[in-house]
Structures are given as structure tokens and as C-alpha cells.
mmCIF file of C-alpha atoms in Angstrom:
data_model
loop_
_atom_site.group_PDB
_atom_site.id
_atom_site.type_symbol
_atom_site.label_atom_id
_atom_site.label_comp_id
_atom_site.label_asym_id
_atom_site.label_seq_id
_atom_site.Cartn_x
_atom_site.Cartn_y
_atom_site.Cartn_z
ATOM 1 C CA MET A 1 0.000 0.000 0.000
ATOM 2 C CA HIS A 2 1.328 3.462 -0.911
ATOM 3 C CA GLU A 3 0.624 6.222 1.570
ATOM 4 C CA ALA A 4 1.708 9.840 1.856
ATOM 5 C CA THR A 5 1.105 12.400 4.560
ATOM 6 C CA LEU A 6 1.768 16.096 4.054
ATOM 7 C CA GLU A 7 1.544 18.787 6.692
ATOM 8 C CA PHE A 8 1.442 22.334 5.338
ATOM 9 C CA GLY A 9 3.179 25.152 7.207
ATOM 10 C CA LYS A 10 1.159 27.846 8.947
ATOM 11 C CA ARG A 11 2.247 30.522 6.472
ATOM 12 C CA VAL A 12 4.154 29.072 3.509
ATOM 13 C CA THR A 13 4.829 25.613 2.142
ATOM 14 C CA LEU A 14 7.091 25.087 -0.864
ATOM 15 C CA LEU A 15 6.729 21.964 -3.008
ATOM 16 C CA THR A 16 9.716 21.358 -5.249
ATOM 17 C CA GLY A 17 10.878 18.509 -7.424
ATOM 18 C CA GLU A 18 11.238 17.158 -10.915
ATOM 19 C CA ASN A 19 8.326 17.066 -13.367
ATOM 20 C CA GLY A 20 5.863 14.241 -12.897
ATOM 21 C CA LEU A 21 6.442 13.650 -9.176
ATOM 22 C CA GLY A 22 2.965 14.760 -8.081
ATOM 23 C CA LYS A 23 3.302 18.370 -6.895
ATOM 24 C CA SER A 24 0.208 19.480 -8.815
ATOM 25 C CA PHE A 25 -1.593 16.316 -7.711
ATOM 26 C CA VAL A 26 -1.047 17.277 -4.062
ATOM 27 C CA LEU A 27 -2.510 20.734 -4.729
ATOM 28 C CA ASP A 28 -5.457 19.274 -6.682
ATOM 29 C CA VAL A 29 -6.282 16.994 -3.735
ATOM 30 C CA ALA A 30 -5.984 19.913 -1.273
ATOM 31 C CA TRP A 31 -8.356 21.944 -3.497
ATOM 32 C CA TRP A 32 -10.806 19.014 -3.586
ATOM 33 C CA ALA A 33 -10.684 18.620 0.211
ATOM 34 C CA MET A 34 -11.556 22.316 0.672
ATOM 35 C CA THR A 35 -14.161 22.681 -2.088
ATOM 36 C CA ARG A 36 -15.415 19.154 -2.927
ATOM 37 C CA CYS A 37 -14.854 19.687 -6.637
ATOM 38 C CA TRP A 38 -11.889 18.923 -8.905
ATOM 39 C CA PRO A 39 -10.135 21.787 -10.722
ATOM 40 C CA SER A 40 -9.948 19.704 -13.904
ATOM 41 C CA PHE A 41 -9.778 15.924 -14.170
ATOM 42 C CA PRO A 42 -10.581 13.960 -11.000
ATOM 43 C CA ALA A 43 -7.759 11.961 -9.465
ATOM 44 C CA THR A 44 -8.137 8.307 -10.332
ATOM 45 C CA PRO A 45 -6.192 5.776 -8.312
ATOM 46 C CA GLU A 46 -4.100 3.101 -9.913
ATOM 47 C CA LEU A 47 -6.105 -0.081 -9.515
ATOM 48 C CA GLY A 48 -4.382 -2.861 -7.626
ATOM 49 C CA VAL A 49 -2.065 -0.530 -5.694
ATOM 50 C CA SER A 50 -4.474 -0.164 -2.795
ATOM 51 C CA ASP A 51 -7.494 -2.190 -1.766
ATOM 52 C CA GLU A 52 -9.272 0.949 -0.588
ATOM 53 C CA PRO A 53 -7.980 4.193 -2.182
ATOM 54 C CA ARG A 54 -8.713 6.974 0.300
ATOM 55 C CA ILE A 55 -8.255 10.715 0.665
ATOM 56 C CA GLU A 56 -8.191 12.011 4.245
ATOM 57 C CA TRP A 57 -7.847 15.609 5.374
ATOM 58 C CA ASP A 58 -7.564 17.728 8.499
ATOM 59 C CA PHE A 59 -7.454 21.500 8.428
ATOM 60 C CA MET A 60 -8.481 24.465 10.530
ATOM 61 C CA GLY A 61 -11.540 26.269 9.220
ATOM 62 C CA ARG A 62 -13.048 29.493 10.493
ATOM 63 C CA SER A 63 -15.457 27.594 12.729
ATOM 64 C CA GLY A 64 -12.805 25.180 13.996
ATOM 65 C CA PRO A 65 -11.060 22.023 12.889
ATOM 66 C CA SER A 66 -12.357 20.053 9.932
ATOM 67 C CA SER A 67 -11.524 16.488 9.107
ATOM 68 C CA GLY A 68 -12.958 13.952 6.756
ATOM 69 C CA SER A 69 -12.237 11.247 4.264
ATOM 70 C CA SER A 70 -13.489 9.789 1.024
ATOM 71 C CA VAL A 71 -13.006 6.264 -0.264
ATOM 72 C CA PHE A 72 -12.846 5.919 -4.053
ATOM 73 C CA ASN A 73 -15.900 4.131 -5.469
ATOM 74 C CA ILE A 74 -14.320 1.861 -8.070
ATOM 75 C CA GLU A 75 -17.624 0.826 -9.737
ATOM 76 C CA GLU A 76 -18.739 4.432 -10.322
ATOM 77 C CA GLY A 77 -15.252 5.918 -10.686
ATOM 78 C CA VAL A 78 -15.907 8.766 -8.226
ATOM 79 C CA TRP A 79 -14.780 10.115 -4.883
ATOM 80 C CA PRO A 80 -18.066 10.379 -2.912
ATOM 81 C CA ARG A 81 -18.642 13.607 -1.037
ATOM 82 C CA GLY A 82 -20.357 13.814 2.300
ATOM 83 C CA PRO A 83 -23.560 15.776 2.807
ATOM 84 C CA GLY A 84 -23.570 19.449 3.668
ATOM 85 C CA ARG A 85 -21.289 22.220 2.636
ATOM 86 C CA PRO A 86 -17.494 22.205 2.813
ATOM 87 C CA THR A 87 -16.017 23.611 6.047
ATOM 88 C CA ASN A 88 -14.033 26.342 4.360
ATOM 89 C CA PRO A 89 -16.240 29.464 4.528
ATOM 90 C CA GLY A 90 -14.156 31.729 2.321
ATOM 91 C CA LEU A 91 -13.150 32.253 -1.262
ATOM 92 C CA VAL A 92 -10.579 29.718 -2.513
ATOM 93 C CA ILE A 93 -8.332 30.657 -5.440
ATOM 94 C CA TYR A 94 -6.028 28.114 -7.040
ATOM 95 C CA ALA A 95 -3.384 29.484 -9.417
ATOM 96 C CA ARG A 96 -2.316 26.448 -11.413
ATOM 97 C CA ALA A 97 1.089 25.757 -12.979
ATOM 98 C CA ASP A 98 -0.340 25.904 -16.528
ATOM 99 C CA GLY A 99 -1.492 29.521 -16.057
ATOM 100 C CA SER A 100 -5.139 28.616 -15.412
ATOM 101 C CA PHE A 101 -7.103 29.554 -12.298
ATOM 102 C CA ALA A 102 -9.856 27.874 -10.346
ATOM 103 C CA VAL A 103 -12.086 29.929 -8.041
ATOM 104 C CA TRP A 104 -14.551 28.530 -5.523
ATOM 105 C CA ASP A 105 -17.029 30.962 -3.977
ATOM 106 C CA PRO A 106 -19.069 29.467 -1.124
ATOM 107 C CA SER A 107 -21.937 31.932 -1.569
ATOM 108 C CA ARG A 108 -22.423 30.657 -5.126
ATOM 109 C CA ASN A 109 -20.984 27.194 -5.364
ATOM 110 C CA TYR A 110 -22.127 25.017 -2.544
ATOM 111 C CA TRP A 111 -25.872 25.648 -2.880
ATOM 112 C CA ARG A 112 -26.870 23.803 -6.025
ATOM 113 C CA THR A 113 -30.346 23.269 -4.665
ATOM 114 C CA ALA A 114 -32.120 25.193 -1.935
ATOM 115 C CA GLU A 115 -35.818 24.493 -2.185
ATOM 116 C CA SER A 116 -36.628 26.963 0.604
ATOM 117 C CA VAL A 117 -35.457 29.875 -1.564
ATOM 118 C CA GLY A 118 -36.415 28.463 -4.961
ATOM 119 C CA VAL A 119 -32.941 27.470 -6.195
ATOM 120 C CA ASP A 120 -32.644 24.312 -8.264
ATOM 121 C CA GLN A 121 -29.520 24.284 -10.415
ATOM 122 C CA PRO A 122 -28.030 20.781 -10.058
ATOM 123 C CA ASP A 123 -25.897 21.164 -13.207
ATOM 124 C CA ARG A 124 -24.157 24.327 -12.028
ATOM 125 C CA PRO A 125 -20.372 23.802 -12.038
ATOM 126 C CA GLY A 126 -18.715 23.320 -8.665
ATOM 127 C CA ALA A 127 -16.287 26.186 -9.281
ATOM 128 C CA PHE A 128 -15.259 28.801 -11.797
ATOM 129 C CA LEU A 129 -12.487 27.366 -13.984
ATOM 130 C CA PHE A 130 -10.536 29.800 -16.159
ATOM 131 C CA SER A 131 -8.062 28.527 -18.764
ATOM 132 C CA SER A 132 -4.751 30.343 -19.240
ATOM 133 C CA ALA A 133 -6.129 31.821 -22.512
ATOM 134 C CA GLU A 134 -9.209 33.166 -20.688
ATOM 135 C CA VAL A 135 -6.979 34.662 -17.993
ATOM 136 C CA TRP A 136 -4.737 36.445 -20.521
ATOM 137 C CA GLU A 137 -7.236 37.271 -23.272
ATOM 138 C CA GLY A 138 -10.407 37.726 -21.243
ATOM 139 C CA LEU A 139 -13.841 36.171 -21.603
ATOM 140 C CA GLU A 140 -16.177 36.796 -24.503
#
């Protein structure tokens, strides 16, 4: 079984290394743990490496500590998300190595349905995803 644990610093954490070692993967998983959506393609575990591929997280949110886990559903090919909204109450911005940006806004993104206020938009994307071309050339 392969396992990795990473503890980020309180102010700055630097990830360095050769191409293809998983630096962006670590950041994609951190983004997913905070927002419950993938910035591009979902992480898919290598079958046979682990009997139960799992992502676990612990971080300090505004309302206190948050921890959780998700076990990869091999039949459906997804990382199931728990009910409710993510713990992180603020805006999350992910500047990616390819020049693209992902932005998650809790006031827009976690309520896909809210029957009490007449909102039913289940197909709304989980985050704003801007390609490097959109960042540099603008949106139409």
C-alpha cells in the first residue's frame, strides 16, 4: 500500500521537485478537500495498488477544525462527497502551474439546490475554472 502524509506550514509551504512527481496532484487533492470539486480531471487511483484508495484531510476552518475522508468508489469511478457544505467558509483561489485559475465561492458554489429559496440548479459547475487563454485574453 502506498501512503503519503503532508503537513502544510502555517504561512508558507514550498513543493519542489522534478516534473511528474505529483506536486500538482497534491494541490489538486488539497483543493478538492476544501471545495469538494476537482479543478480539472478527477484523481483516479491506480487499480491494484491499494485495496481501498482513500483521501483524508484535516485542516483548521473558520469555525474550527475540519476532518474527513473519502473512499474511491471503483464501480462508479468517483470520490463520494459527504452531505452538507465544505467547512471552508471563504473564497478559494487556485493558481495552477499551466497559467489557469480555479475559483470557488461558497456563496455561489455550494448551494446547487435550496428548495426553501427556490434554487434548483443541479448542473451548475462546482467552481469557476478559467483557462490560461481566458486569464490572458479575457472572456467573450
